[in-house]
mmCIF file with all atom_site columns, C-alpha atoms in Angstrom:
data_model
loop_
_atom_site.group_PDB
_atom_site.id
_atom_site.type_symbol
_atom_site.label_atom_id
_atom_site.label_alt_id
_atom_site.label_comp_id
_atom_site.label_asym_id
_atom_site.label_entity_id
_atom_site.label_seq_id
_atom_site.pdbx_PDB_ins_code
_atom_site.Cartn_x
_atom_site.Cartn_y
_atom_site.Cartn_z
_atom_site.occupancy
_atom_site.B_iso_or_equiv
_atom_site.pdbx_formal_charge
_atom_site.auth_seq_id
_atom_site.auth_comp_id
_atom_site.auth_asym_id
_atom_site.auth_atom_id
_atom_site.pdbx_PDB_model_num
ATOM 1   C CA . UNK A 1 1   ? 6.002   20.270 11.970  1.00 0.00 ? 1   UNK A CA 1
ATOM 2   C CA . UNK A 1 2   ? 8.788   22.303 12.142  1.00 0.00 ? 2   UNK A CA 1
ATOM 3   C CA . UNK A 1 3   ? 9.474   23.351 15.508  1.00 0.00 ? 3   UNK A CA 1
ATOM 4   C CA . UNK A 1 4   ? 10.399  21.677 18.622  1.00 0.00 ? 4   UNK A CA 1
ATOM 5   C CA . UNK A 1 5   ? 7.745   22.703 20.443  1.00 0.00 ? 5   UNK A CA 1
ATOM 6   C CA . UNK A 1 6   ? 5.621   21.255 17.748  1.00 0.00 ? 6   UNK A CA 1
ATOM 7   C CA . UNK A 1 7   ? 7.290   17.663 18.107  1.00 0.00 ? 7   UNK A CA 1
ATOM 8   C CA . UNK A 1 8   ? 6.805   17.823 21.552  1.00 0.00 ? 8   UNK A CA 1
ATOM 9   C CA . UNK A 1 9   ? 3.160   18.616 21.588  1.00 0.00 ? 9   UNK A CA 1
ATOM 10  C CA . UNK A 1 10  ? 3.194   15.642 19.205  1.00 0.00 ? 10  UNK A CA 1
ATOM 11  C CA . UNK A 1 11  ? 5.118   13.442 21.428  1.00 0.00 ? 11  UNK A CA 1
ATOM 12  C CA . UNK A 1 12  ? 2.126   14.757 24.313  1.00 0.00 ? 12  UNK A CA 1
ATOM 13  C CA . UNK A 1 13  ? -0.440  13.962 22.203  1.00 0.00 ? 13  UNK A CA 1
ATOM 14  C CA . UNK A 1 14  ? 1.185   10.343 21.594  1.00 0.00 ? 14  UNK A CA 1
ATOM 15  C CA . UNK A 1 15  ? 1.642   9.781  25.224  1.00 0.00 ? 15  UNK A CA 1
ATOM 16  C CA . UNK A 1 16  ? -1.626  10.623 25.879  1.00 0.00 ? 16  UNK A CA 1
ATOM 17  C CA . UNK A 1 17  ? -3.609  8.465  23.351  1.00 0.00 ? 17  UNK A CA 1
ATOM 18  C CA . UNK A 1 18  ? -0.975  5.618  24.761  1.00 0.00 ? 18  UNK A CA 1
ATOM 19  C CA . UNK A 1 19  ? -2.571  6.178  27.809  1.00 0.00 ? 19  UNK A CA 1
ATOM 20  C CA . UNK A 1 20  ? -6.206  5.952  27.205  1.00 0.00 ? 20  UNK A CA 1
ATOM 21  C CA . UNK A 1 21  ? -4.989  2.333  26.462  1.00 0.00 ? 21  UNK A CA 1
ATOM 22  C CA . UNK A 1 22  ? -3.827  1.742  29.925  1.00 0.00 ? 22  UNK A CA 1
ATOM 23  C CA . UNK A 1 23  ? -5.379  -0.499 31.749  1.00 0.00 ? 23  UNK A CA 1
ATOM 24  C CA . UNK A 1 24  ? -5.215  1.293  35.411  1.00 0.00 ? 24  UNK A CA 1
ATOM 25  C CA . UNK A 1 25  ? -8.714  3.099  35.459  1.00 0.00 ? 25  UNK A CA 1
ATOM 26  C CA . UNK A 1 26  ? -6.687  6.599  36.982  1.00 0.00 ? 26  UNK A CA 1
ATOM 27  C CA . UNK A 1 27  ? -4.274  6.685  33.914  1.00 0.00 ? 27  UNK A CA 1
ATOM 28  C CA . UNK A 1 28  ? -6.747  5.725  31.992  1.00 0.00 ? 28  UNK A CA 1
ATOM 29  C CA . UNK A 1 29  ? -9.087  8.929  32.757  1.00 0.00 ? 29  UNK A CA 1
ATOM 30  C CA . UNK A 1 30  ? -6.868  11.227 33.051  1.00 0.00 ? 30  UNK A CA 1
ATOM 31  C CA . UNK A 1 31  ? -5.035  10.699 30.033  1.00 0.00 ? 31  UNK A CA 1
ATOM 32  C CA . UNK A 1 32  ? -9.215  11.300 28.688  1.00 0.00 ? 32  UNK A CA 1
ATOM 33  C CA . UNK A 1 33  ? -9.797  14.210 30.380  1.00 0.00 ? 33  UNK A CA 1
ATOM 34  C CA . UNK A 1 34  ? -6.249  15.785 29.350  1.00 0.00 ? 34  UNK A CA 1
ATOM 35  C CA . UNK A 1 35  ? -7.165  14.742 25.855  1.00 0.00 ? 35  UNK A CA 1
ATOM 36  C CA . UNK A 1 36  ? -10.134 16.596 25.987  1.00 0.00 ? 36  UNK A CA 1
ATOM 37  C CA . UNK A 1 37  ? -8.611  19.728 27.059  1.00 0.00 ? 37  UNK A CA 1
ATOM 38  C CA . UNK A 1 38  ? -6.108  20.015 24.397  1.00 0.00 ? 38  UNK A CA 1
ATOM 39  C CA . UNK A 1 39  ? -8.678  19.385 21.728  1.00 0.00 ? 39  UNK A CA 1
ATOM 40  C CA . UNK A 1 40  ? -9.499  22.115 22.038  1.00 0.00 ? 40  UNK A CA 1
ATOM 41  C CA . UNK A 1 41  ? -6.497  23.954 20.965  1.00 0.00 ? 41  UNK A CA 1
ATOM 42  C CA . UNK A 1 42  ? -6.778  24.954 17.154  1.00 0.00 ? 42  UNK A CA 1
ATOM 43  C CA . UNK A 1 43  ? -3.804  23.071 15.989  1.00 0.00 ? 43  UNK A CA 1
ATOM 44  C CA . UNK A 1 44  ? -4.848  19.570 17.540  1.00 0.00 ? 44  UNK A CA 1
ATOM 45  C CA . UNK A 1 45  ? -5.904  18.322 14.218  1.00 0.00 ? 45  UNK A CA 1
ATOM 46  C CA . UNK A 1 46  ? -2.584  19.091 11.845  1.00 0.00 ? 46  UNK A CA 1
ATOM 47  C CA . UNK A 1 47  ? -1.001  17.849 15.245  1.00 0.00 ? 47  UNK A CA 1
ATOM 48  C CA . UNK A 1 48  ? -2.720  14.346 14.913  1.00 0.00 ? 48  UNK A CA 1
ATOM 49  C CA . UNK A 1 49  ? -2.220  14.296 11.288  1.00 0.00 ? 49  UNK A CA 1
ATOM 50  C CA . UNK A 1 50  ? 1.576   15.217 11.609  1.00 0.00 ? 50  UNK A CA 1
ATOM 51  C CA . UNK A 1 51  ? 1.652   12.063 13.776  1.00 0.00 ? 51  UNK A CA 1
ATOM 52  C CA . UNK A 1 52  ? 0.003   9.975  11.788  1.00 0.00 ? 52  UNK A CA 1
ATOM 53  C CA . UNK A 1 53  ? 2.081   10.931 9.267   1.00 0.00 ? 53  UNK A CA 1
ATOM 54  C CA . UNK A 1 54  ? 5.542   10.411 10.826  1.00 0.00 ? 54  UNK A CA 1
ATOM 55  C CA . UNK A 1 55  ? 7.165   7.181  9.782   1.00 0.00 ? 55  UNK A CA 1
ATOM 56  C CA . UNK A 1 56  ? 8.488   6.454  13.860  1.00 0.00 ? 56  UNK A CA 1
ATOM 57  C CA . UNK A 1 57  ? 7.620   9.234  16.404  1.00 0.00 ? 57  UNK A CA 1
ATOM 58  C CA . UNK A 1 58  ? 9.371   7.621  19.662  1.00 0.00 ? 58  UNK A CA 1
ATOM 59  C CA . UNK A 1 59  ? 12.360  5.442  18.756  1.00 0.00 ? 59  UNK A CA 1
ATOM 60  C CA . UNK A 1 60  ? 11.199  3.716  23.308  1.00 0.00 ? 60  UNK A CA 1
ATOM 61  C CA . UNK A 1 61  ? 8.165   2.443  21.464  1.00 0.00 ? 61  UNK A CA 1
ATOM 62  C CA . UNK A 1 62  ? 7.638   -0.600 19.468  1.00 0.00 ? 62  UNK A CA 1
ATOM 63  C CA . UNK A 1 63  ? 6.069   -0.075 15.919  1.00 0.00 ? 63  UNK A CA 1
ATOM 64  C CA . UNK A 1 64  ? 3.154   -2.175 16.292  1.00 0.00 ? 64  UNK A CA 1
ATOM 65  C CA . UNK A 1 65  ? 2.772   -0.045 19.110  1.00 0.00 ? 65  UNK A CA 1
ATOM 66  C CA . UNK A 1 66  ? 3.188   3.284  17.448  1.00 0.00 ? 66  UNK A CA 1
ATOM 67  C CA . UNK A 1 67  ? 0.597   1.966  14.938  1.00 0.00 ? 67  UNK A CA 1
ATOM 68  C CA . UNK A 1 68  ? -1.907  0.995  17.965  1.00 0.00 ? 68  UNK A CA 1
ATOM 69  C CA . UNK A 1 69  ? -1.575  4.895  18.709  1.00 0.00 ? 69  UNK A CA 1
ATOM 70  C CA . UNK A 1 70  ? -1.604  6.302  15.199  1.00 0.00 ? 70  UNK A CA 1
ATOM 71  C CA . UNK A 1 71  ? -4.459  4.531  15.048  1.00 0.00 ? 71  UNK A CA 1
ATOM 72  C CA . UNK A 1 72  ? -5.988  6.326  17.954  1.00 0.00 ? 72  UNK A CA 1
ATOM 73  C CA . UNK A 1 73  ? -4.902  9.770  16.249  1.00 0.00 ? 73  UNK A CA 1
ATOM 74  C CA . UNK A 1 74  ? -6.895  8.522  13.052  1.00 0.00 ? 74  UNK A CA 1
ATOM 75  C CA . UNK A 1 75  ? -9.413  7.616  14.621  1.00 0.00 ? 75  UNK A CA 1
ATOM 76  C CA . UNK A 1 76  ? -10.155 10.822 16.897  1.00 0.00 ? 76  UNK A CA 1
ATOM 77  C CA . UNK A 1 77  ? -8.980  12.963 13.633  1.00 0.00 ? 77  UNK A CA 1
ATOM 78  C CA . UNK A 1 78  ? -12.210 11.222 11.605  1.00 0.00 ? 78  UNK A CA 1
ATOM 79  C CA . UNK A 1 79  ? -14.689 12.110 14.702  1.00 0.00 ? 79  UNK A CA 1
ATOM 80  C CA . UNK A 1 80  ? -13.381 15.781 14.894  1.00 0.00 ? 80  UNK A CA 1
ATOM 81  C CA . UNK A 1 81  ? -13.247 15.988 11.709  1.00 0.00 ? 81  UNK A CA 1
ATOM 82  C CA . UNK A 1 82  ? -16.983 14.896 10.857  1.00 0.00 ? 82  UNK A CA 1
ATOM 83  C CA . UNK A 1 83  ? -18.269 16.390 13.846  1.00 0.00 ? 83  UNK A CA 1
ATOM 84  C CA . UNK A 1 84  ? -16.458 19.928 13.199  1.00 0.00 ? 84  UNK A CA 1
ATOM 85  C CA . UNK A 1 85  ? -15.929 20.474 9.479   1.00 0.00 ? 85  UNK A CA 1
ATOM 86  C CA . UNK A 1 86  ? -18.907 21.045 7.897   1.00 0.00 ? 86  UNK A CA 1
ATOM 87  C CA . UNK A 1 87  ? -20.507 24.440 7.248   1.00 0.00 ? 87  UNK A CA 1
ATOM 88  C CA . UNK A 1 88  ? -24.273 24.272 8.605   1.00 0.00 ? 88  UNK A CA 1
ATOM 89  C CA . UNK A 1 89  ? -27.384 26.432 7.449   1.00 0.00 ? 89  UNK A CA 1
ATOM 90  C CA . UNK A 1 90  ? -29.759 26.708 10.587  1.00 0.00 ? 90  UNK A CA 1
ATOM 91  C CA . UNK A 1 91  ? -33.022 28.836 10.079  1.00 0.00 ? 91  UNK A CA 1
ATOM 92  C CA . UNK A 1 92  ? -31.578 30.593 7.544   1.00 0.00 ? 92  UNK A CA 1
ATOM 93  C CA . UNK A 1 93  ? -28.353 31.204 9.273   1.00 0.00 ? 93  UNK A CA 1
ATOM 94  C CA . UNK A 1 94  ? -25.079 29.938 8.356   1.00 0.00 ? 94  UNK A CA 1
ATOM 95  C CA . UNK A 1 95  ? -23.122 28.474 11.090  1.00 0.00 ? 95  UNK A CA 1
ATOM 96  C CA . UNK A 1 96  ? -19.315 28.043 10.445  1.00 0.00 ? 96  UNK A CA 1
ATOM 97  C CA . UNK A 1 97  ? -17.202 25.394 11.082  1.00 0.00 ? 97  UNK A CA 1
ATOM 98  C CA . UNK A 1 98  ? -15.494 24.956 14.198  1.00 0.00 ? 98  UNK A CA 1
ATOM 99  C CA . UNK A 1 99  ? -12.106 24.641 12.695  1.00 0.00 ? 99  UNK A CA 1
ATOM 100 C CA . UNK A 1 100 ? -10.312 27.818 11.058  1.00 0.00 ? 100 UNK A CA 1
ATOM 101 C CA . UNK A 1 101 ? -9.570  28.159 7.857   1.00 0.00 ? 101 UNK A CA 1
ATOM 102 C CA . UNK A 1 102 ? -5.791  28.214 7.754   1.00 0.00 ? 102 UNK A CA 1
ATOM 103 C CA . UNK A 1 103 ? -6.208  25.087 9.928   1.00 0.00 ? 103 UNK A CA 1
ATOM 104 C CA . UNK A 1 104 ? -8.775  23.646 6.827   1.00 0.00 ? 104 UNK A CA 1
ATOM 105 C CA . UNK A 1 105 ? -5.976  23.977 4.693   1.00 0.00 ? 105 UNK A CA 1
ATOM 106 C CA . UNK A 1 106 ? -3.705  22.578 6.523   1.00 0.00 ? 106 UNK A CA 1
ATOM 107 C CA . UNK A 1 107 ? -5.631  19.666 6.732   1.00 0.00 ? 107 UNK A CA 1
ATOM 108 C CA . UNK A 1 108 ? -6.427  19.327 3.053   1.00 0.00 ? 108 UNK A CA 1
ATOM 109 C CA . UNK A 1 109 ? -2.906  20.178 1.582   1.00 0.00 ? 109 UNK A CA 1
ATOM 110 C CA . UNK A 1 110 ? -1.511  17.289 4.535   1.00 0.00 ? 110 UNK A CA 1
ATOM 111 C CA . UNK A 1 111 ? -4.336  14.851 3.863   1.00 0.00 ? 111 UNK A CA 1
ATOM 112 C CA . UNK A 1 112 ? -3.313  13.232 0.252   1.00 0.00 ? 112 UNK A CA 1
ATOM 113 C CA . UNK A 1 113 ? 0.032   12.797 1.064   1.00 0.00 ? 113 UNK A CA 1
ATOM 114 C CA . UNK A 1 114 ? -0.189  11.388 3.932   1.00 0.00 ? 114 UNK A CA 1
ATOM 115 C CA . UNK A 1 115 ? -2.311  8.968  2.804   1.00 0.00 ? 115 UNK A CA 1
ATOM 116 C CA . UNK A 1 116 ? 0.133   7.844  -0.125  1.00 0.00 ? 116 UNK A CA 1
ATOM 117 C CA . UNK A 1 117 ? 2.658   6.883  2.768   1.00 0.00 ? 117 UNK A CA 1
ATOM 118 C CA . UNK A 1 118 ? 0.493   4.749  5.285   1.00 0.00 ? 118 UNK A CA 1
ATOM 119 C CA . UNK A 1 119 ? 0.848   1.196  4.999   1.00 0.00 ? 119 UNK A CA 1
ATOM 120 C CA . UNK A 1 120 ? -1.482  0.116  7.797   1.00 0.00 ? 120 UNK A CA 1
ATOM 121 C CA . UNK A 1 121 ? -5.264  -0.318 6.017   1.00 0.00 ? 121 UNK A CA 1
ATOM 122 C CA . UNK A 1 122 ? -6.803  0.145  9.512   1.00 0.00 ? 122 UNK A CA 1
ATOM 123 C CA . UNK A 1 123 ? -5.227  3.845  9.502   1.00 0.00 ? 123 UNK A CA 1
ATOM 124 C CA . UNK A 1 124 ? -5.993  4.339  6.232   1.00 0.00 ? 124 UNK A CA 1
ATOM 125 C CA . UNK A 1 125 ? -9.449  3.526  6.373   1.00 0.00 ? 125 UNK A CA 1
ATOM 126 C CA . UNK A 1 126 ? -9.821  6.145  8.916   1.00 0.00 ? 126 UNK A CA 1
ATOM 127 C CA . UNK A 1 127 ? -8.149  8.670  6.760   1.00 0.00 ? 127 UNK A CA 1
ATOM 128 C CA . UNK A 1 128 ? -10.217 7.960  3.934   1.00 0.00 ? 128 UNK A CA 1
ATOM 129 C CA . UNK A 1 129 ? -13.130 8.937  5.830   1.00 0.00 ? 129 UNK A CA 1
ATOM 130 C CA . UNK A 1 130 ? -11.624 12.192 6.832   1.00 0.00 ? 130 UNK A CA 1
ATOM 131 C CA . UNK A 1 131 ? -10.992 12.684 3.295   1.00 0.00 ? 131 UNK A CA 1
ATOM 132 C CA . UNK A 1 132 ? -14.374 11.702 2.538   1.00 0.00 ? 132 UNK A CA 1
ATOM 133 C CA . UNK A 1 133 ? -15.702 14.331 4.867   1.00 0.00 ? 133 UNK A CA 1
ATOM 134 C CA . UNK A 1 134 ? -13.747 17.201 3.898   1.00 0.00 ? 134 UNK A CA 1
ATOM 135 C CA . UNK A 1 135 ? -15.148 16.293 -0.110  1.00 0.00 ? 135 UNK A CA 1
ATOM 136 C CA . UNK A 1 136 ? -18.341 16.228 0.276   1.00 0.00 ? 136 UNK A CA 1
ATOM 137 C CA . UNK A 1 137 ? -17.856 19.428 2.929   1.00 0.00 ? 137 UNK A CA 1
ATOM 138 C CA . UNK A 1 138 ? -15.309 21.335 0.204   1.00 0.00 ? 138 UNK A CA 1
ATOM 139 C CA . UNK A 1 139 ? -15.926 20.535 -3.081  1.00 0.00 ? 139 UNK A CA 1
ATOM 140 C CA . UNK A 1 140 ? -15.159 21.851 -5.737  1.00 0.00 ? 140 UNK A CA 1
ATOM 141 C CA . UNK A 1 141 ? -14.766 25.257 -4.122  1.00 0.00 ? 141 UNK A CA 1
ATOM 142 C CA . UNK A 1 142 ? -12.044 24.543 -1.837  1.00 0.00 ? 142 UNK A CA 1
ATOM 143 C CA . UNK A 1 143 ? -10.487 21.652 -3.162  1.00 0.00 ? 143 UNK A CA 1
ATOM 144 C CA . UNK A 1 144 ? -10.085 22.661 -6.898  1.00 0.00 ? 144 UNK A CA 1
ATOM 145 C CA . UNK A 1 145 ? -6.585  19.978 -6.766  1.00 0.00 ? 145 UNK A CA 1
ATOM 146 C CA . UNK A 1 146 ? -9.306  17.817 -7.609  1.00 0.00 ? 146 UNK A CA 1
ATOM 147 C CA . UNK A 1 147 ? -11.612 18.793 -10.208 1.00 0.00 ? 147 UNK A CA 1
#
């Protein structure tokens, strides 16, 4: 991320997934239902990945902490990721994926790296589902890096 505004949407998203471990019901929902909303936007998945992938996002939280919410951003980024990347044939239709294509490449050119620099296995585990998904989804047409 490159921008400021990018950093703070980052620092949003952070706050929010925070949140959704908050133990006062009201928090707790609307930092859900806020979630939801801004899933929606087409750069919520590099934004979760560029999260993940920061070494310390908010110098006001602790780094077990951090890792309880990069966790979180894994974790969503696996279910929107296996819930939105495939292509799908229906009745001999095709039905494209939910997520754009500059926004698929994203994805795959930020995926391997950040891999390489998490340390936590409960993180990576998650990302090596989302990797899993994009392969079987991509390859080897869109992911010649590894054929």
């Amino acid at each position: 991320m490159s921008t400021s505004s990018d950093l703070q949407h980052v620092l949003n998203i952070a706050s929010l997934l925070k949140n959704t471990y908050n133990p006062d019901n009201t928090i707790r929902s609307m930092a859900e239902n806020n979630l939801k909303t801004i899933q929606e936007d087409v750069n919520f998945l590099p934004l979760l990945l560029h999260l993940i992938a920061v070494p310390k996002f908010d110098n006001n939280i602790s780094l077990a902490e951090q890792n309880h919410i990069k966790l979180a951003a894994a974790i969503m980024l696996k279910n929107h990721t296996n819930k939105k990347w495939f292509i799908r044939k229906s009745r001999n239709k095709q039905i494209e994926s939910k997520i754009p294509n500059n926004i698929r490449d994203s994805i795959r050119n930020l995926i391997y790296p950040t891999m390489c620099n998490i340390n936590d296995k409960k993180i990576l585990t998650q990302l090596v589902q989302v990797l899993h998904t994009i392969a079987i989804a991509d390859f080897p047409q869109a992911i010649p890096l590894f054929v």
